[in-house]
Amino acid sequence: MAASERTALGPLVGAIDQGTSSTRFLVFNAKTAELLSHHQVEIKQEFPREGWVEQDPKEILNSVYECVEKTCEKMKQLNINIANIRAIGVTNQRETTVVWDKTTGEPLYNAIVWLDLRTQSTVERLLKRIPGKNKTFSKFKTGLPLSTYFSAVKLRWLLDNVEEIRKAVEERRAMFGTIDSWLIWSLTGGKNGGIHCTDVTNASRTMLFNIHSLEWDPELCKFFDIPMEILPNVRSSSEVYGLMVCFPVFKSGALTGVPISGCLGDQSAALVGQMCFRDGQAKNTYGTGCFLLCNTGQKSVFSEHGLITTIAYKMGRDKPAFYALEGSVAIAGAVVRWLRDNLGIAKTSQEVEKLAADVGTSYGCYFVPAFSGLYAPYWEPSARGIICGLTQFTNKSHIAFAALEAVCFQTREILDAMNKDCGIPLSQLQVDGGMTNNKILMQLQSDILCIPVVKPSMPETTALGAAMAAGAAEGVGVWSLNPGDLTAVTCERFEPQINPEESEYRYARWKKAVMKSMGWETSGSPNGKPK
């Protein structure tokens, strides 16, 4: 691209993609959806006790500053004018819970990450108050089962166990939010007039939000005993929430005054980025976890097979909400990180792929990575990870292969549930996320599902979805979401290469292993007060 072309790119849109394992800032051309520049920073996860997963909200915020600054520097080197960035979208790991002090701008405790299991005894205590201990008591209001996964129980734990938070609530200094709220509040001024808001997709993951009325539910807030004044205002996924303020950390003063005008939980953002705007279109994202979402249009569909109902997006203040069925798997990319960081069988994620490629089979070894219990379709918090079918012949390459296979088997389980609920089986699977760069995984996935797997050549669909929402917002208007204006995406296809009988045999063995992973933990699960 010539220098003159670069400076005449037209309107650009930025996206902050704050995930479980990393933060990225990416800049897209609003007319062509081309990714022009980006920067990524890995985020530390802390495991203070067994089953606990935390992150430092300040580290998350600083990683956003760093990514924005570094991306803007790269753009200057490419001779791209950052003044052309007209809007910023935010997409984030969902459910992860932050409580902060609005007078100081400081977090009052670490963020409790969606994967965290410390709330198991909180869930059991709450279940005792429900007639028949029915986990799905709020299903028709929230779309969700009572689980450690969602924000309300994390917030309840914080209120029960952290004196500083209790005191801040009493003194009306406390603010609650998922990561999107923490970032938007901080980026629009923080303690000096920051905007305390969230969007419908993130609100729908708290267990406090009525997905039909699109409001916080007073009855649910009463059930969880959560004061409504600490909750953020709920907005659509595409509107101007506030303007970026100037930060001392931004040496360049980059992006001051640019509107933040898009906000979507990461899985909703990927659905938008994959252009799944029609009823029945679905995508599967392979990140830390694995998430299959199917757009069900303007009607909420309730699963009979262990899936959850969630809000897909609401593209403007006066636009309708669209819903999705979701199959959530806790551990996907996280199993590769575990092989690397905990077992040390590889130095990089790419090395895990190479180990698996060396053998091309798990040799009868099966890995159920139920590190945080099992999510969909089982919702079984007592499960724990197991590796079974080991022999003296098994080596680290077979375990690496079994780990990749586990991601594919878990996807098969949620796809089977989705097909039963929708009545129309998916004829192909659209995929995205960091793990889709792993060609062995993609081929394995096609083999295990017995349908083609289709991967866009630009894998950053989550960030793209947030950029689309921001660019399309009223008052910004640089990105058209009209079907005729959307850019066709080039894709790579993976076709099944094994016979269905072999696939079924391996899947049946996997199901047997899953049964053996259940019932490991009892109610004495990790809990207690912070040290």
XYZ file of C-alpha atoms in Angstrom, residues 4-507:
504
model
C -0.844 8.232 -0.107
C -3.276 5.300 -0.005
C -2.588 4.752 3.673
C -3.390 8.336 4.610
C -6.580 8.236 2.522
C -8.046 5.137 4.117
C -11.183 6.945 5.245
C -12.875 6.331 8.612
C -11.276 3.834 11.002
C -12.703 2.130 14.092
C -10.770 0.780 17.082
C -11.688 -2.221 19.215
C -10.544 -3.076 22.734
C -10.688 -6.876 23.067
C -10.169 -7.743 26.728
C -10.065 -11.535 27.020
C -9.242 -13.964 29.827
C -5.662 -14.539 28.766
C -4.809 -11.326 26.882
C -5.805 -7.784 25.983
C -5.682 -6.463 22.426
C -6.372 -3.177 20.694
C -7.123 -3.483 16.979
C -7.900 -0.905 14.309
C -10.139 -1.673 11.318
C -11.008 0.143 8.112
C -14.746 0.860 8.449
C -15.343 0.544 4.691
C -13.480 -2.714 3.971
C -13.319 -4.352 7.465
C -9.561 -4.786 6.885
C -7.438 -5.126 10.028
C -4.780 -2.398 9.801
C -2.847 -2.648 13.068
C -2.986 -4.229 16.512
C -1.067 -4.909 19.697
C -1.496 -7.686 22.279
C -0.445 -8.071 25.933
C -0.803 -11.314 27.919
C -2.673 -11.023 31.242
C -1.638 -12.789 34.433
C -4.116 -15.141 36.052
C -3.708 -15.674 39.794
C -4.702 -18.913 41.523
C -4.531 -18.012 45.252
C -6.223 -21.294 46.265
C -7.437 -24.436 44.574
C -10.392 -23.561 42.344
C -9.881 -19.796 42.715
C -9.082 -17.666 39.640
C -8.417 -13.943 39.966
C -7.022 -11.053 37.929
C -5.862 -7.584 38.904
C -8.311 -4.980 37.491
C -5.524 -2.358 37.446
C -3.300 -4.689 35.396
C -6.210 -5.186 32.980
C -6.726 -1.414 32.657
C -2.987 -0.756 32.219
C -2.834 -3.455 29.542
C -5.541 -1.539 27.636
C -3.502 1.685 27.887
C -0.397 -0.147 26.679
C -2.199 -1.771 23.731
C -3.770 1.518 22.627
C -0.458 3.391 22.881
C 1.561 0.695 21.060
C -1.035 0.296 18.283
C -1.076 4.051 17.700
C 2.739 4.047 17.494
C 2.608 1.210 14.909
C 0.027 3.155 12.885
C 2.240 6.237 12.806
C 5.093 4.069 11.498
C 2.711 2.795 8.792
C 1.836 6.428 7.981
C -1.818 5.884 8.979
C -3.438 8.948 10.560
C -4.860 8.023 13.991
C -7.108 11.103 13.802
C -9.233 8.976 11.426
C -10.272 6.689 14.330
C -13.919 7.768 14.680
C -15.109 5.361 17.373
C -14.042 2.623 19.769
C -15.822 -0.613 20.620
C -15.260 -2.709 23.726
C -15.558 -6.487 23.910
C -14.700 -8.477 26.992
C -14.500 -11.743 28.884
C -17.999 -12.067 30.336
C -19.187 -12.692 33.956
C -15.815 -11.725 35.485
C -16.739 -9.524 38.439
C -15.157 -6.277 39.680
C -16.161 -4.022 42.582
C -14.440 -0.655 42.902
C -14.557 2.567 44.910
C -16.068 5.403 42.890
C -14.381 8.070 45.035
C -10.810 6.776 44.625
C -11.186 4.840 41.344
C -9.439 1.868 43.004
C -10.648 -1.763 42.848
C -11.711 -3.070 46.281
C -10.634 -6.651 45.520
C -9.190 -8.596 42.600
C -11.557 -9.417 39.733
C -13.141 -12.845 40.275
C -12.819 -14.567 36.886
C -15.720 -16.428 35.244
C -13.875 -19.775 35.665
C -13.572 -19.351 39.447
C -15.133 -22.057 41.657
C -14.988 -20.530 45.146
C -18.736 -19.822 45.062
C -19.751 -23.495 45.051
C -20.879 -23.351 48.706
C -22.646 -20.010 47.999
C -24.566 -21.772 45.194
C -25.460 -24.675 47.518
C -26.655 -22.270 50.237
C -28.827 -20.407 47.721
C -30.209 -23.690 46.315
C -31.541 -24.619 49.763
C -33.792 -21.543 49.596
C -35.381 -22.675 46.315
C -38.345 -25.095 46.371
C -37.114 -28.492 45.163
C -33.532 -27.153 44.936
C -34.300 -26.325 41.307
C -31.123 -24.974 39.609
C -33.189 -23.608 36.719
C -35.565 -21.604 38.961
C -34.825 -18.342 37.073
C -34.410 -19.888 33.618
C -37.417 -18.109 32.072
C -36.308 -14.710 33.413
C -32.549 -14.918 32.926
C -32.007 -17.861 30.540
C -29.394 -19.207 32.985
C -29.058 -22.023 35.548
C -27.799 -21.240 39.065
C -24.054 -21.831 38.723
C -20.653 -20.602 39.926
C -20.202 -19.278 36.355
C -22.417 -16.181 36.546
C -21.713 -12.823 38.209
C -24.469 -12.676 40.867
C -22.951 -15.471 42.984
C -19.449 -13.953 42.664
C -20.817 -10.610 43.847
C -22.663 -12.337 46.703
C -19.380 -13.995 47.778
C -17.581 -10.625 47.735
C -20.294 -9.017 49.858
C -20.145 -11.951 52.309
C -16.362 -12.197 52.573
C -14.667 -8.851 51.905
C -15.164 -6.329 54.714
C -13.865 -3.441 52.588
C -16.578 -4.077 49.976
C -19.338 -4.353 52.593
C -18.222 -1.023 54.104
C -18.049 0.665 50.665
C -21.614 -0.532 49.901
C -22.890 0.857 53.229
C -21.168 4.171 52.530
C -22.508 4.205 48.952
C -18.992 4.270 47.471
C -19.143 0.857 45.754
C -19.693 0.209 42.050
C -20.136 -3.245 40.550
C -19.439 -4.158 36.957
C -18.218 -6.798 34.583
C -14.948 -5.967 32.772
C -16.711 -3.818 30.135
C -18.161 -1.562 32.869
C -14.799 -1.215 34.656
C -13.071 -0.270 31.389
C -15.740 2.144 30.092
C -15.992 3.876 33.504
C -12.194 4.215 33.702
C -11.714 5.304 30.065
C -14.464 7.966 30.188
C -13.061 9.708 33.277
C -13.161 7.260 36.185
C -13.670 9.085 39.519
C -13.957 12.356 37.540
C -17.301 11.683 35.880
C -16.741 8.251 34.323
C -19.830 6.597 32.798
C -21.062 3.584 34.803
C -22.810 1.424 32.221
C -22.954 -2.022 30.638
C -24.728 -3.416 27.580
C -27.562 -5.932 27.392
C -25.278 -8.832 26.375
C -23.043 -8.469 29.425
C -25.998 -7.754 31.732
C -27.623 -10.999 30.537
C -24.681 -12.962 32.086
C -25.152 -11.705 35.637
C -28.318 -13.670 36.707
C -29.769 -10.333 37.854
C -31.152 -9.236 34.480
C -34.569 -9.945 32.986
C -33.818 -10.779 29.335
C -37.404 -9.942 28.266
C -37.991 -6.569 29.970
C -34.261 -5.755 29.442
C -33.994 -4.401 32.992
C -32.381 -5.384 36.274
C -34.860 -7.634 38.079
C -35.800 -6.413 41.596
C -36.925 -9.927 42.670
C -33.618 -11.523 41.654
C -31.624 -8.713 43.288
C -33.645 -9.392 46.446
C -33.048 -13.162 46.185
C -29.256 -12.643 45.905
C -29.492 -9.716 48.379
C -27.669 -7.332 46.068
C -28.275 -3.575 46.391
C -29.500 -2.261 43.031
C -27.724 1.096 43.402
C -24.309 -0.535 42.800
C -25.386 -1.908 39.387
C -24.439 -0.145 36.120
C -26.995 1.423 33.756
C -27.913 -1.035 30.989
C -27.589 0.305 27.437
C -27.799 -1.159 23.935
C -24.720 -2.710 22.289
C -24.363 0.165 19.805
C -24.698 3.769 21.023
C -22.386 6.516 22.280
C -21.740 5.812 25.988
C -19.143 8.526 26.520
C -15.902 10.016 25.180
C -12.343 8.835 25.819
C -10.558 11.207 28.219
C -6.883 12.133 28.080
C -4.678 9.970 30.319
C -1.216 10.789 31.610
C -0.162 7.293 30.465
C -1.000 8.139 26.838
C 2.201 9.923 25.855
C 0.660 10.807 22.521
C -2.692 11.988 23.889
C -4.056 9.464 21.372
C -7.811 9.011 21.013
C -8.834 11.804 23.423
C -12.444 12.761 22.668
C -13.135 9.669 20.535
C -16.553 8.157 21.401
C -16.819 4.701 22.956
C -19.904 3.552 21.083
C -19.920 -0.250 20.949
C -20.038 -2.815 23.741
C -20.604 -6.578 23.446
C -19.632 -9.577 25.560
C -16.942 -11.479 23.648
C -19.180 -14.311 22.407
C -21.876 -11.922 21.169
C -19.167 -9.857 19.467
C -17.886 -12.969 17.653
C -21.461 -13.737 16.472
C -21.682 -10.203 15.022
C -18.149 -10.413 13.567
C -19.083 -13.679 11.849
C -22.109 -11.826 10.347
C -24.557 -14.286 11.971
C -27.494 -11.857 11.769
C -30.086 -14.381 10.556
C -32.142 -16.787 12.627
C -30.363 -20.181 12.675
C -26.842 -18.900 11.933
C -24.227 -20.126 14.414
C -20.537 -19.788 15.287
C -18.114 -21.536 17.646
C -15.303 -19.551 19.289
C -12.213 -21.314 20.587
C -10.590 -19.151 23.256
C -9.839 -19.905 26.908
C -13.186 -21.705 26.828
C -15.316 -22.764 23.887
C -18.637 -21.093 23.060
C -21.187 -22.118 20.452
C -23.890 -19.507 19.805
C -26.880 -19.796 17.496
C -28.927 -16.710 16.622
C -32.626 -17.362 17.390
C -33.848 -13.975 16.135
C -36.135 -11.723 18.182
C -37.529 -14.657 20.160
C -35.881 -16.260 23.167
C -35.687 -20.058 22.828
C -35.304 -22.162 25.990
C -33.246 -25.319 25.819
C -34.341 -28.800 26.842
C -30.763 -30.093 26.503
C -28.551 -28.066 28.843
C -27.906 -24.953 26.730
C -28.479 -21.434 28.012
C -30.485 -18.560 26.549
C -28.661 -15.264 26.211
C -28.936 -11.906 24.475
C -27.036 -11.909 21.180
C -27.044 -8.120 20.590
C -29.199 -5.000 20.472
C -27.826 -2.732 17.754
C -29.137 0.639 18.930
C -31.274 2.275 21.603
C -34.496 1.884 19.613
C -33.598 -1.407 17.928
C -34.948 -4.794 19.087
C -32.917 -7.276 21.116
C -31.867 -10.477 19.329
C -31.395 -13.697 21.284
C -29.129 -16.738 21.054
C -28.882 -20.266 22.366
C -25.429 -20.891 23.805
C -23.375 -23.942 24.625
C -20.582 -22.960 27.023
C -17.472 -25.076 27.618
C -15.145 -23.843 30.379
C -11.826 -25.251 29.190
C -10.564 -25.151 25.584
C -7.427 -23.054 24.972
C -6.887 -23.166 28.739
C -5.984 -26.875 28.456
C -3.101 -26.000 26.107
C -1.955 -23.272 28.513
C -2.147 -25.861 31.344
C 0.002 -28.355 29.405
C 2.510 -25.546 28.845
C 2.534 -23.800 32.252
C 1.564 -26.539 34.738
C 2.926 -29.745 33.214
C 5.733 -28.092 31.261
C 5.430 -30.588 28.379
C 5.850 -27.737 25.880
C 7.329 -24.248 25.937
C 4.757 -22.733 23.558
C 1.214 -23.444 22.392
C 2.598 -24.138 18.886
C 4.790 -26.864 20.383
C 1.669 -28.611 21.736
C 0.305 -28.705 18.177
C 3.614 -30.152 16.952
C 3.591 -32.859 19.663
C 0.061 -33.857 18.632
C 1.049 -33.848 14.942
C 3.994 -36.179 15.653
C 1.663 -39.028 16.708
C -1.633 -38.205 14.960
C -3.578 -40.214 17.572
C -4.207 -40.272 21.316
C -3.647 -44.060 21.265
C -6.752 -44.730 23.396
C -5.960 -41.948 25.876
C -8.866 -39.605 26.787
C -8.589 -36.253 28.575
C -11.606 -34.601 30.254
C -10.369 -31.112 31.248
C -13.084 -30.459 33.879
C -10.816 -28.078 35.818
C -13.796 -25.872 36.702
C -16.424 -28.609 36.778
C -18.425 -29.247 33.614
C -20.518 -26.504 31.988
C -22.930 -27.272 29.117
C -24.669 -29.593 28.676
C -24.071 -31.127 32.158
C -23.789 -28.157 34.578
C -21.966 -30.466 36.969
C -19.750 -28.501 39.396
C -18.560 -31.695 41.149
C -16.620 -32.919 38.077
C -12.828 -32.619 37.943
C -10.266 -33.192 35.200
C -9.149 -36.731 34.392
C -6.804 -38.404 31.910
C -7.692 -42.062 31.402
C -6.846 -44.960 29.112
C -3.120 -44.609 29.904
C -0.693 -47.444 29.162
C 3.104 -47.754 29.359
C 3.116 -46.780 25.680
C 1.450 -43.361 26.357
C 3.766 -40.367 26.085
C 3.419 -36.575 26.161
C 2.532 -36.445 22.461
C -0.493 -38.705 23.036
C -1.593 -36.505 25.945
C -1.206 -33.387 23.750
C -3.344 -35.047 21.073
C -5.951 -36.128 23.669
C -6.128 -32.524 24.924
C -6.896 -31.200 21.427
C -9.379 -34.009 20.893
C -11.095 -33.042 24.173
C -11.827 -29.568 22.800
C -13.454 -31.193 19.745
C -15.478 -33.722 21.760
C -16.793 -30.963 24.029
C -17.867 -29.006 20.938
C -19.608 -32.127 19.604
C -21.588 -32.408 22.865
C -22.865 -28.833 22.675
C -23.495 -29.076 18.917
C -25.589 -32.231 19.465
C -27.616 -30.358 22.109
C -28.009 -27.364 19.756
C -29.227 -29.584 16.909
C -31.816 -31.216 19.211
C -33.082 -27.842 20.443
C -33.199 -26.181 17.016
C -34.540 -29.215 15.162
C -32.425 -28.341 12.102
C -28.882 -29.770 12.240
C -26.095 -27.375 11.271
C -24.679 -28.346 7.879
C -21.321 -26.687 8.628
C -19.658 -24.998 11.609
C -18.348 -21.411 11.410
C -15.378 -21.048 13.754
C -13.111 -18.316 15.136
C -10.804 -17.557 18.053
C -7.092 -17.993 18.758
C -7.122 -21.799 18.673
C -8.416 -21.895 15.103
C -4.842 -21.198 13.915
C -4.178 -24.809 14.923
C -4.814 -26.734 11.686
C -4.713 -30.146 13.390
C -7.446 -28.999 15.774
C -9.629 -27.754 12.917
C -9.245 -31.008 10.961
C -9.948 -33.042 14.109
C -13.041 -30.929 14.735
C -14.400 -31.646 11.272
C -13.656 -35.387 11.684
C -15.413 -35.578 15.063
C -18.478 -33.560 13.943
C -18.700 -35.234 10.513
C -19.450 -31.820 8.935
C -17.216 -29.163 7.314
C -15.573 -26.560 9.553
C -15.296 -23.070 8.032
C -12.739 -20.566 9.298
C -12.550 -16.937 8.138
C -9.077 -15.987 6.928
C -9.187 -12.949 9.258
C -9.566 -14.685 12.637
C -10.166 -11.551 14.759
C -13.947 -11.780 14.530
C -14.555 -10.859 18.198
C -12.775 -7.505 17.842
C -14.391 -7.014 14.417
C -17.858 -7.428 15.992
C -17.105 -4.748 18.598
C -15.759 -2.422 15.874
C -18.888 -2.979 13.748
C -21.163 -2.127 16.711
C -19.124 1.024 17.478
C -18.931 2.195 13.860
C -22.650 1.644 13.258
C -23.780 3.627 16.325
C -26.089 6.589 15.908
C -23.975 9.745 15.841
C -20.977 7.810 14.439
C -22.456 6.134 11.367
C -19.257 5.068 9.599
C -20.053 1.320 9.385
C -23.108 0.004 7.586
C -24.703 -3.203 8.898
C -27.076 -3.497 5.942
C -26.661 -7.058 4.577
C -25.850 -5.732 1.091
C -23.001 -3.569 2.441
C -21.260 -6.259 4.496
C -17.962 -7.390 3.046
C -17.823 -11.027 1.916
C -15.280 -12.926 3.997
C -12.764 -15.346 2.498
C -12.662 -18.652 4.340
C -10.670 -21.838 4.757
C -12.659 -25.098 4.794
C -11.845 -28.347 6.587
C -13.788 -31.408 5.356
C -14.251 -34.648 7.367
C -11.555 -37.198 6.463
C -12.422 -40.212 8.642
C -15.439 -42.476 8.387
C -18.384 -41.660 10.680
C -18.161 -45.098 12.413
C -14.682 -44.346 13.737
C -15.816 -40.891 14.826
C -18.802 -42.379 16.710
C -16.600 -44.989 18.414
C -14.175 -42.333 19.704
C -17.037 -40.089 20.810
